[in-house]
mmCIF file of C-alpha atoms and ligand atoms in Angstrom:
data_model
loop_
_atom_site.group_PDB
_atom_site.id
_atom_site.type_symbol
_atom_site.label_atom_id
_atom_site.label_comp_id
_atom_site.label_asym_id
_atom_site.label_seq_id
_atom_site.Cartn_x
_atom_site.Cartn_y
_atom_site.Cartn_z
ATOM 1 C CA MET A 502 -23.808 5.971 16.136
ATOM 2 C CA ASP A 503 -22.911 2.366 16.848
ATOM 3 C CA LEU A 504 -20.197 1.412 14.352
ATOM 4 C CA SER A 505 -19.029 -1.697 16.194
ATOM 5 C CA THR A 506 -18.521 -4.814 14.164
ATOM 6 C CA THR A 507 -16.684 -8.105 13.985
ATOM 7 C CA TYR A 508 -13.899 -9.060 11.619
ATOM 8 C CA LEU A 509 -12.049 -12.406 11.648
ATOM 9 C CA GLY A 510 -13.982 -13.122 14.827
ATOM 10 C CA LEU A 511 -12.433 -10.057 16.494
ATOM 11 C CA HIS A 512 -14.647 -7.420 18.023
ATOM 12 C CA LEU A 513 -13.848 -3.999 16.537
ATOM 13 C CA ARG A 514 -15.086 -0.568 17.565
ATOM 14 C CA ASN A 515 -15.661 0.293 13.906
ATOM 15 C CA PRO A 516 -15.064 -1.150 10.423
ATOM 16 C CA LEU A 517 -12.275 1.196 9.282
ATOM 17 C CA LEU A 518 -8.847 -0.447 9.287
ATOM 18 C CA ALA A 519 -5.490 1.049 8.527
ATOM 19 C CA SER A 520 -4.090 -1.082 5.687
ATOM 20 C CA ALA A 521 -0.536 -2.307 5.661
ATOM 21 C CA SER A 522 1.601 0.726 4.796
ATOM 22 C CA PRO A 523 4.492 2.785 6.152
ATOM 23 C CA LEU A 524 2.047 4.246 8.703
ATOM 24 C CA GLY A 525 2.161 0.906 10.486
ATOM 25 C CA ARG A 526 5.961 0.849 10.580
ATOM 26 C CA THR A 527 6.519 2.609 13.876
ATOM 27 C CA LEU A 528 4.944 2.638 17.306
ATOM 28 C CA HIS A 529 4.268 6.330 16.864
ATOM 29 C CA GLY A 530 2.410 5.646 13.607
ATOM 30 C CA VAL A 531 0.310 2.896 15.167
ATOM 31 C CA ARG A 532 -0.546 5.179 18.110
ATOM 32 C CA ARG A 533 -1.597 7.987 15.779
ATOM 33 C CA LEU A 534 -3.846 5.617 13.839
ATOM 34 C CA ALA A 535 -5.408 4.293 17.041
ATOM 35 C CA ASP A 536 -5.893 7.819 18.398
ATOM 36 C CA ALA A 537 -7.564 8.805 15.142
ATOM 37 C CA GLY A 538 -10.099 6.073 15.812
ATOM 38 C CA VAL A 539 -9.407 3.188 13.403
ATOM 39 C CA GLY A 540 -10.887 -0.189 14.358
ATOM 40 C CA ALA A 541 -7.613 -2.087 13.869
ATOM 41 C CA VAL A 542 -4.169 -1.578 12.409
ATOM 42 C CA VAL A 543 -2.452 -3.854 9.921
ATOM 43 C CA LEU A 544 1.301 -3.443 10.248
ATOM 44 C CA TYR A 545 3.562 -3.227 7.188
ATOM 45 C CA SER A 546 4.568 -6.572 5.717
ATOM 46 C CA LEU A 547 7.537 -8.580 6.672
ATOM 47 C CA PHE A 548 8.860 -10.216 3.525
ATOM 48 C CA GLU A 549 9.628 -13.862 3.015
ATOM 49 C CA GLU A 550 12.840 -12.859 1.236
ATOM 50 C CA GLN A 551 13.918 -10.963 4.343
ATOM 51 C CA LEU A 552 13.176 -13.966 6.527
ATOM 52 C CA ARG A 553 15.110 -16.258 4.243
ATOM 53 C CA ARG A 554 18.030 -13.828 4.079
ATOM 54 C CA GLU A 555 18.199 -13.581 7.840
ATOM 55 C CA ALA A 556 17.889 -17.352 8.226
ATOM 56 C CA ALA A 557 20.768 -17.843 5.783
ATOM 57 C CA HIS A 558 22.843 -15.289 7.670
ATOM 58 C CA ASN A 559 22.089 -17.020 10.959
ATOM 59 C CA GLU A 560 23.032 -20.394 9.512
ATOM 60 C CA LEU A 561 26.298 -18.969 8.299
ATOM 61 C CA MET A 562 27.044 -17.547 11.735
ATOM 62 C CA ALA A 563 26.165 -20.863 13.339
ATOM 63 C CA ALA A 564 28.377 -22.780 10.944
ATOM 64 C CA GLN A 565 31.208 -20.497 11.903
ATOM 65 C CA GLY A 566 31.219 -21.460 15.499
ATOM 66 C CA SER A 567 29.268 -20.628 18.580
ATOM 67 C CA GLU A 568 27.340 -23.637 19.854
ATOM 68 C CA SER A 569 25.049 -21.557 21.959
ATOM 69 C CA TYR A 570 24.221 -19.444 18.972
ATOM 70 C CA ALA A 571 23.419 -22.559 16.951
ATOM 71 C CA GLU A 572 21.035 -23.697 19.678
ATOM 72 C CA SER A 573 19.155 -20.459 19.444
ATOM 73 C CA LEU A 574 18.477 -21.215 15.813
ATOM 74 C CA THR A 575 16.541 -24.395 16.393
ATOM 75 C CA TYR A 576 13.360 -22.420 16.590
ATOM 76 C CA PHE A 577 13.744 -20.178 13.605
ATOM 77 C CA PRO A 578 12.945 -17.301 13.377
ATOM 78 C CA ALA A 579 14.087 -16.760 16.956
ATOM 79 C CA THR A 580 17.336 -14.906 16.661
ATOM 80 C CA ASP A 581 19.685 -13.092 18.927
ATOM 81 C CA ASP A 582 20.395 -10.526 16.294
ATOM 82 C CA HIS A 583 18.630 -7.654 17.976
ATOM 83 C CA GLY A 584 19.217 -5.378 15.032
ATOM 84 C CA SER A 585 17.479 -7.672 12.559
ATOM 85 C CA GLY A 586 14.340 -6.735 10.692
ATOM 86 C CA VAL A 587 12.633 -9.787 12.117
ATOM 87 C CA HIS A 588 13.425 -8.846 15.672
ATOM 88 C CA ARG A 589 12.386 -5.242 15.093
ATOM 89 C CA TYR A 590 9.102 -6.428 13.638
ATOM 90 C CA LEU A 591 8.324 -8.647 16.618
ATOM 91 C CA ARG A 592 9.235 -5.849 19.027
ATOM 92 C CA LEU A 593 6.915 -3.507 17.144
ATOM 93 C CA ILE A 594 4.046 -5.965 17.519
ATOM 94 C CA GLU A 595 4.774 -6.382 21.223
ATOM 95 C CA ARG A 596 4.979 -2.673 21.912
ATOM 96 C CA ALA A 597 2.035 -1.745 19.696
ATOM 97 C CA ALA A 598 -0.222 -4.423 21.173
ATOM 98 C CA ALA A 599 0.614 -3.115 24.646
ATOM 99 C CA ALA A 600 0.205 0.541 23.695
ATOM 100 C CA VAL A 601 -3.166 0.555 21.923
ATOM 101 C CA ASP A 602 -6.524 -0.960 22.770
ATOM 102 C CA ILE A 603 -7.379 -2.076 19.246
ATOM 103 C CA PRO A 604 -6.245 -5.263 17.500
ATOM 104 C CA VAL A 605 -2.812 -5.120 15.903
ATOM 105 C CA ILE A 606 -2.599 -7.376 12.867
ATOM 106 C CA GLY A 607 0.757 -8.667 11.651
ATOM 107 C CA SER A 608 1.357 -8.881 7.923
ATOM 108 C CA LEU A 609 3.439 -11.593 6.339
ATOM 109 C CA ASN A 610 4.374 -11.283 2.704
ATOM 110 C CA ALA A 611 4.599 -14.808 1.445
ATOM 111 C CA LEU A 612 5.193 -16.453 -1.874
ATOM 112 C CA THR A 613 6.256 -20.019 -1.293
ATOM 113 C CA PRO A 614 5.496 -22.522 1.422
ATOM 114 C CA GLY A 615 8.484 -22.966 3.715
ATOM 115 C CA SER A 616 9.760 -23.155 7.244
ATOM 116 C CA TRP A 617 9.614 -19.357 7.481
ATOM 117 C CA ALA A 618 5.847 -19.812 7.940
ATOM 118 C CA ARG A 619 6.669 -20.492 11.576
ATOM 119 C CA PHE A 620 7.379 -16.802 11.780
ATOM 120 C CA ALA A 621 3.625 -16.310 11.730
ATOM 121 C CA ARG A 622 3.622 -18.102 15.069
ATOM 122 C CA SER A 623 6.213 -15.685 16.390
ATOM 123 C CA MET A 624 3.945 -12.814 15.348
ATOM 124 C CA GLN A 625 1.119 -14.427 17.280
ATOM 125 C CA ASP A 626 3.327 -14.960 20.317
ATOM 126 C CA ALA A 627 4.409 -11.328 20.171
ATOM 127 C CA GLY A 628 0.772 -10.246 20.458
ATOM 128 C CA ALA A 629 -0.644 -10.042 16.940
ATOM 129 C CA ALA A 630 -4.412 -10.474 17.137
ATOM 130 C CA ALA A 631 -4.425 -11.917 13.631
ATOM 131 C CA ILE A 632 -2.164 -12.453 10.634
ATOM 132 C CA GLU A 633 -2.734 -10.933 7.235
ATOM 133 C CA LEU A 634 -1.079 -13.104 4.630
ATOM 134 C CA ASN A 635 -0.036 -10.944 1.744
ATOM 135 C CA ILE A 636 0.542 -13.402 -1.090
ATOM 136 C CA TYR A 637 2.124 -11.035 -3.554
ATOM 137 C CA TYR A 638 2.841 -13.071 -6.623
ATOM 138 C CA LEU A 639 2.971 -11.937 -10.209
ATOM 139 C CA PRO A 640 3.388 -15.155 -12.203
ATOM 140 C CA GLY A 641 5.687 -13.828 -14.898
ATOM 141 C CA ASP A 642 7.145 -17.278 -15.493
ATOM 142 C CA THR A 643 5.552 -18.621 -18.678
ATOM 143 C CA GLY A 644 5.841 -22.110 -17.210
ATOM 144 C CA ALA A 645 3.545 -21.281 -14.280
ATOM 145 C CA ASN A 646 0.003 -22.303 -15.119
ATOM 146 C CA GLY A 647 -3.121 -21.090 -13.354
ATOM 147 C CA ALA A 648 -3.571 -24.274 -11.347
ATOM 148 C CA SER A 649 -0.051 -24.033 -9.873
ATOM 149 C CA VAL A 650 -0.553 -20.372 -8.950
ATOM 150 C CA GLU A 651 -3.780 -21.225 -7.161
ATOM 151 C CA GLN A 652 -2.229 -24.215 -5.399
ATOM 152 C CA ARG A 653 0.607 -22.019 -4.161
ATOM 153 C CA HIS A 654 -1.938 -19.801 -2.408
ATOM 154 C CA LEU A 655 -3.579 -22.795 -0.769
ATOM 155 C CA ASP A 656 -0.227 -24.267 0.303
ATOM 156 C CA VAL A 657 0.987 -21.027 1.860
ATOM 157 C CA LEU A 658 -2.301 -20.640 3.714
ATOM 158 C CA ALA A 659 -2.158 -24.246 4.960
ATOM 159 C CA GLU A 660 1.336 -23.750 6.386
ATOM 160 C CA VAL A 661 0.469 -20.551 8.172
ATOM 161 C CA LYS A 662 -2.773 -21.993 9.522
ATOM 162 C CA ALA A 663 -0.879 -25.023 10.808
ATOM 163 C CA ALA A 664 1.589 -22.773 12.626
ATOM 164 C CA THR A 665 -0.934 -20.437 14.268
ATOM 165 C CA THR A 666 -4.150 -20.332 16.235
ATOM 166 C CA VAL A 667 -5.023 -16.663 15.678
ATOM 167 C CA PRO A 668 -7.211 -15.843 12.662
ATOM 168 C CA VAL A 669 -5.518 -15.629 9.274
ATOM 169 C CA ALA A 670 -6.722 -13.375 6.467
ATOM 170 C CA VAL A 671 -5.451 -13.764 2.906
ATOM 171 C CA LYS A 672 -4.842 -10.608 0.916
ATOM 172 C CA LEU A 673 -5.492 -11.511 -2.673
ATOM 173 C CA SER A 674 -4.572 -10.217 -6.055
ATOM 174 C CA PRO A 675 -7.508 -9.424 -8.349
ATOM 175 C CA TYR A 676 -5.930 -11.397 -11.182
ATOM 176 C CA PHE A 677 -7.367 -14.880 -11.109
ATOM 177 C CA SER A 678 -9.213 -16.420 -14.010
ATOM 178 C CA ALA A 679 -11.922 -17.456 -11.517
ATOM 179 C CA THR A 680 -11.701 -15.142 -8.514
ATOM 180 C CA ALA A 681 -14.876 -16.486 -6.912
ATOM 181 C CA ASP A 682 -13.613 -20.057 -7.115
ATOM 182 C CA MET A 683 -10.261 -19.034 -5.601
ATOM 183 C CA ALA A 684 -12.069 -17.214 -2.808
ATOM 184 C CA HIS A 685 -14.229 -20.249 -2.227
ATOM 185 C CA ARG A 686 -11.239 -22.622 -2.076
ATOM 186 C CA LEU A 687 -9.334 -20.381 0.333
ATOM 187 C CA ASP A 688 -12.479 -20.186 2.420
ATOM 188 C CA ALA A 689 -12.772 -23.970 2.446
ATOM 189 C CA ALA A 690 -9.067 -24.238 3.342
ATOM 190 C CA GLY A 691 -9.676 -22.226 6.505
ATOM 191 C CA ALA A 692 -8.986 -18.595 5.589
ATOM 192 C CA ASP A 693 -10.695 -16.526 8.268
ATOM 193 C CA GLY A 694 -10.795 -13.481 6.037
ATOM 194 C CA LEU A 695 -10.196 -12.365 2.468
ATOM 195 C CA VAL A 696 -8.770 -8.940 1.754
ATOM 196 C CA LEU A 697 -9.820 -7.748 -1.694
ATOM 197 C CA PHE A 698 -7.416 -6.694 -3.110
ATOM 198 C CA ASN A 699 -3.717 -6.068 -3.021
ATOM 199 C CA ARG A 700 -2.265 -3.639 -5.551
ATOM 200 C CA PHE A 701 0.617 -4.767 -7.659
ATOM 201 C CA LEU A 702 3.550 -2.527 -8.154
ATOM 202 C CA GLN A 703 3.317 -1.802 -11.861
ATOM 203 C CA PRO A 704 6.633 -0.409 -12.966
ATOM 204 C CA ASP A 705 6.603 2.504 -15.368
ATOM 205 C CA ILE A 706 9.095 3.422 -18.084
ATOM 206 C CA ASP A 707 10.789 6.794 -18.356
ATOM 207 C CA PRO A 708 11.476 7.348 -22.057
ATOM 208 C CA GLU A 709 13.892 10.208 -21.278
ATOM 209 C CA THR A 710 16.215 8.357 -18.953
ATOM 210 C CA LEU A 711 15.531 5.077 -20.769
ATOM 211 C CA SER A 712 14.977 3.352 -17.474
ATOM 212 C CA THR A 713 12.223 1.629 -15.607
ATOM 213 C CA VAL A 714 10.679 3.500 -12.718
ATOM 214 C CA ARG A 715 9.722 1.507 -9.651
ATOM 215 C CA SER A 716 7.472 3.358 -7.295
ATOM 216 C CA VAL A 717 4.261 2.647 -5.449
ATOM 217 C CA ALA A 718 1.486 4.779 -6.919
ATOM 218 C CA LEU A 719 -1.259 5.804 -4.529
ATOM 219 C CA SER A 720 -4.761 4.733 -5.550
ATOM 220 C CA THR A 721 -7.668 6.874 -6.682
ATOM 221 C CA ARG A 722 -11.407 6.480 -6.103
ATOM 222 C CA ALA A 723 -11.854 4.930 -9.540
ATOM 223 C CA ASP A 724 -9.898 1.946 -8.232
ATOM 224 C CA THR A 725 -12.763 0.978 -5.917
ATOM 225 C CA ARG A 726 -14.808 -0.497 -8.754
ATOM 226 C CA LEU A 727 -13.054 -3.856 -9.039
ATOM 227 C CA PRO A 728 -13.021 -4.737 -5.318
ATOM 228 C CA LEU A 729 -16.569 -3.392 -5.047
ATOM 229 C CA THR A 730 -17.731 -5.836 -7.722
ATOM 230 C CA TRP A 731 -16.100 -8.817 -6.050
ATOM 231 C CA ILE A 732 -17.239 -7.894 -2.553
ATOM 232 C CA ALA A 733 -20.811 -7.651 -3.859
ATOM 233 C CA LEU A 734 -20.479 -11.023 -5.568
ATOM 234 C CA LEU A 735 -18.864 -12.812 -2.623
ATOM 235 C CA HIS A 736 -20.962 -11.402 0.221
ATOM 236 C CA LYS A 737 -22.648 -14.309 2.018
ATOM 237 C CA ARG A 738 -21.132 -16.746 -0.453
ATOM 238 C CA VAL A 739 -18.052 -17.349 1.676
ATOM 239 C CA ARG A 740 -17.807 -17.953 5.407
ATOM 240 C CA ALA A 741 -14.644 -15.839 5.674
ATOM 241 C CA SER A 742 -14.878 -12.159 6.613
ATOM 242 C CA LEU A 743 -14.488 -9.775 3.692
ATOM 243 C CA ALA A 744 -12.193 -6.762 3.902
ATOM 244 C CA ALA A 745 -12.297 -4.206 1.101
ATOM 245 C CA SER A 746 -8.986 -2.643 0.185
ATOM 246 C CA THR A 747 -8.270 -0.065 -2.509
ATOM 247 C CA GLY A 748 -9.368 3.385 -3.478
ATOM 248 C CA VAL A 749 -11.050 4.741 -0.345
ATOM 249 C CA GLU A 750 -10.807 8.512 -0.426
ATOM 250 C CA HIS A 751 -14.061 9.704 1.182
ATOM 251 C CA ALA A 752 -16.587 8.288 3.617
ATOM 252 C CA ALA A 753 -18.853 7.612 0.625
ATOM 253 C CA ASP A 754 -16.331 5.013 -0.535
ATOM 254 C CA VAL A 755 -16.430 3.302 2.853
ATOM 255 C CA ALA A 756 -20.241 3.373 2.680
ATOM 256 C CA LYS A 757 -20.205 1.823 -0.806
ATOM 257 C CA TYR A 758 -17.998 -1.050 0.291
ATOM 258 C CA LEU A 759 -20.249 -1.717 3.285
ATOM 259 C CA LEU A 760 -23.342 -1.614 1.093
ATOM 260 C CA ALA A 761 -21.666 -4.114 -1.228
ATOM 261 C CA GLY A 762 -21.125 -6.414 1.740
ATOM 262 C CA ALA A 763 -17.663 -5.746 3.184
ATOM 263 C CA ASP A 764 -17.235 -6.551 6.867
ATOM 264 C CA VAL A 765 -14.486 -3.976 7.124
ATOM 265 C CA VAL A 766 -12.842 -1.412 4.875
ATOM 266 C CA GLN A 767 -9.125 -0.748 4.772
ATOM 267 C CA SER A 768 -7.355 2.426 3.780
ATOM 268 C CA ALA A 769 -3.732 3.174 2.996
ATOM 269 C CA SER A 770 -3.457 5.821 0.261
ATOM 270 C CA ALA A 771 -5.933 8.286 1.782
ATOM 271 C CA LEU A 772 -4.280 8.054 5.198
ATOM 272 C CA LEU A 773 -0.858 8.475 3.638
ATOM 273 C CA ARG A 774 -1.992 11.480 1.603
ATOM 274 C CA ARG A 775 -3.914 13.234 4.365
ATOM 275 C CA GLY A 776 -2.347 11.843 7.518
ATOM 276 C CA PRO A 777 -3.599 9.213 9.998
ATOM 277 C CA GLU A 778 -5.946 11.761 11.623
ATOM 278 C CA TYR A 779 -8.057 11.638 8.459
ATOM 279 C CA ALA A 780 -9.416 8.308 9.747
ATOM 280 C CA GLY A 781 -11.414 10.349 12.290
ATOM 281 C CA VAL A 782 -12.943 12.424 9.494
ATOM 282 C CA LEU A 783 -13.897 9.297 7.539
ATOM 283 C CA LEU A 784 -15.560 7.802 10.613
ATOM 284 C CA GLN A 785 -17.431 10.986 11.488
ATOM 285 C CA GLU A 786 -18.700 11.333 7.941
ATOM 286 C CA LEU A 787 -19.705 7.672 7.847
ATOM 287 C CA SER A 788 -21.784 8.222 10.987
ATOM 288 C CA ASN A 789 -23.315 11.363 9.463
ATOM 289 C CA TRP A 790 -24.270 9.449 6.329
ATOM 290 C CA MET A 791 -25.829 6.634 8.355
ATOM 291 C CA ASN A 792 -27.814 9.170 10.376
ATOM 292 C CA ARG A 793 -28.968 10.913 7.240
ATOM 293 C CA LYS A 794 -30.107 7.621 5.739
ATOM 294 C CA GLY A 795 -31.782 6.465 8.926
ATOM 295 C CA PHE A 796 -29.488 3.510 9.603
ATOM 296 C CA GLN A 797 -29.066 2.548 13.258
ATOM 297 C CA ASP A 798 -26.109 0.212 12.900
ATOM 298 C CA LEU A 799 -23.929 -1.545 10.352
ATOM 299 C CA ASN A 800 -26.148 -4.621 10.128
ATOM 300 C CA GLN A 801 -28.695 -2.484 8.343
ATOM 301 C CA VAL A 802 -26.090 -1.280 5.859
ATOM 302 C CA ARG A 803 -23.920 -4.283 5.174
ATOM 303 C CA GLY A 804 -24.707 -6.127 1.978
ATOM 304 C CA LEU A 805 -27.789 -4.054 1.164
ATOM 305 C CA LEU A 806 -26.545 -3.792 -2.402
ATOM 306 C CA ALA A 807 -24.753 -7.131 -2.651
ATOM 307 C CA ALA A 808 -25.570 -9.547 -5.423
ATOM 308 C CA HIS A 809 -28.220 -11.659 -3.746
ATOM 309 C CA ASP A 810 -28.031 -15.397 -3.312
ATOM 310 C CA THR A 811 -30.969 -15.964 -5.563
ATOM 311 C CA GLU A 812 -29.384 -13.929 -8.313
ATOM 312 C CA ASP A 813 -27.336 -15.425 -11.114
ATOM 313 C CA SER A 814 -24.201 -13.336 -10.612
ATOM 314 C CA GLU A 815 -22.809 -14.031 -14.067
ATOM 315 C CA ALA A 816 -26.044 -12.959 -15.670
ATOM 316 C CA ARG A 817 -26.147 -9.821 -13.526
ATOM 317 C CA GLU A 818 -22.577 -8.888 -14.341
ATOM 318 C CA ARG A 819 -23.208 -9.480 -18.035
ATOM 319 C CA ALA A 820 -26.446 -7.495 -17.963
ATOM 320 C CA ASP A 821 -24.748 -4.573 -16.167
ATOM 321 C CA TYR A 822 -21.928 -4.640 -18.706
ATOM 322 C CA VAL A 823 -24.207 -4.693 -21.705
ATOM 323 C CA TRP A 824 -26.370 -1.935 -20.217
ATOM 324 C CA ALA A 825 -23.367 0.288 -19.453
ATOM 325 C CA LEU A 826 -21.847 -0.150 -22.895
ATOM 326 C CA ARG A 827 -25.133 0.539 -24.606
ATOM 327 C CA LYS A 828 -25.456 3.737 -22.625
ATOM 328 C CA ALA A 829 -21.848 4.734 -23.299
ATOM 329 C CA ASN A 830 -22.227 4.070 -27.001
ATOM 330 C CA GLY A 831 -25.367 6.176 -27.192
ATOM 331 C CA GLY A 832 -27.504 3.185 -28.043
ATOM 332 C CA ILE A 833 -25.366 2.337 -31.064
ATOM 333 C CA TYR A 834 -25.021 -1.175 -29.649
ATOM 334 C CA ASP A 835 -28.729 -1.664 -30.332
ATOM 335 C CA THR A 836 -28.128 -1.581 -34.048
ATOM 336 C CA TYR A 837 -25.886 -4.671 -34.015
HETATM 337 C C1 FMN B 247 3.434 3.077 0.312
HETATM 338 C C2 FMN B 247 2.635 1.796 0.415
HETATM 339 C C3 FMN B 247 3.164 0.722 1.106
HETATM 340 C C4 FMN B 247 2.447 -0.483 1.184
HETATM 341 N N1 FMN B 247 2.971 -1.530 1.886
HETATM 342 C C5 FMN B 247 2.255 -2.683 1.975
HETATM 343 C C6 FMN B 247 2.739 -3.772 2.732
HETATM 344 O O1 FMN B 247 3.810 -3.728 3.354
HETATM 345 N N2 FMN B 247 1.980 -4.897 2.767
HETATM 346 C C7 FMN B 247 0.786 -5.005 2.127
HETATM 347 O O2 FMN B 247 0.125 -6.052 2.208
HETATM 348 N N3 FMN B 247 0.293 -3.965 1.413
HETATM 349 C C8 FMN B 247 0.989 -2.825 1.335
HETATM 350 N N4 FMN B 247 0.491 -1.780 0.622
HETATM 351 C C9 FMN B 247 -0.831 -1.936 -0.032
HETATM 352 C C10 FMN B 247 -1.922 -1.341 0.857
HETATM 353 O O3 FMN B 247 -2.014 -2.016 2.080
HETATM 354 C C11 FMN B 247 -3.282 -1.402 0.150
HETATM 355 O O4 FMN B 247 -3.715 -2.731 0.008
HETATM 356 C C12 FMN B 247 -3.274 -0.749 -1.216
HETATM 357 O O5 FMN B 247 -2.505 0.432 -1.219
HETATM 358 C C13 FMN B 247 -4.695 -0.408 -1.645
HETATM 359 O O6 FMN B 247 -5.331 0.397 -0.697
HETATM 360 P P1 FMN B 247 -5.461 1.988 -0.833
HETATM 361 O O7 FMN B 247 -6.129 2.235 -2.121
HETATM 362 O O8 FMN B 247 -6.266 2.421 0.340
HETATM 363 O O9 FMN B 247 -4.075 2.527 -0.842
HETATM 364 C C14 FMN B 247 1.179 -0.591 0.548
HETATM 365 C C15 FMN B 247 0.663 0.526 -0.121
HETATM 366 C C16 FMN B 247 1.352 1.699 -0.187
HETATM 367 C C17 FMN B 247 0.745 2.866 -0.912
#
């Protein structure tokens, strides 16, 4: 079965990507993912806070003396601190890109525009085939209005685009008041891809220890519904590639995302739960499903069940909602 596809203008052997996760933290992990057959690997994110911390440390060191050291800082984030997270990250890109024959995508976790955006260029120079911009921002500040949150996304994208020539995908949160408009504006601002969606860390509370619990919960299949809706609504309405992220557990979930219109499908939780080799199972089962359904390639699958251009997406969403609630309420809705 021919599963080859393109994403962000890159040619991929198949549409299954390893999402940013601890699996993409080591060369060994990247190799295992590539051996299992994924089309590309997104490395774990390097955080803006980390970049700023290291820059501040470097400045401090420079202020304390060595001229030659100060010179090396003129092109931040270049650093001669070989133990730094930044350096380790760039080395991982270099070694991974040399070790595997699939694209290695660097992930930058960004929140504010700033000079650290030049680090995206360092990722490119180290061999990243593309950058995934993980704009993880929960606007808890009551002074932050929707327009400023949206502008922040556009500003961060603009800085990274200005610093790089490789494709840049933006990994979005699902929490915008007008997700389609945000997608459209990022598209117009030059995003090469949109990754729908990131998952926010939602802290829990332990009533016994009277403390908050911070841990990353793995997703379940039920979590596919929100990205699925937006992929179906955005397919062919933006120029950018669409990557589905969240909730893939079985090949059927990959198939659903493709039918909705995703160019590629990412997985983190399932590969963490079952091991990187599970990617091979997902791909084999995807091929089996395509065979069973008589599809020859992904072009016949992709977007088959997207919301079509001619359709009024709001009306469709509303109609689906009303229909589902009527069914769930045993028709009781009819009596209103
Ligand atoms: C343990 C763990 C670590 C993650 N680390 C990152 C990260 O560094 N950068 C990022 O953009 N997303 C990160 N994610 C989010 C995943 O890439 C993915 O978008 C999310 O988990 C939804 O996909 P899934 O349902 O297949 O897990 C992480 C997820 C998990 C579970």
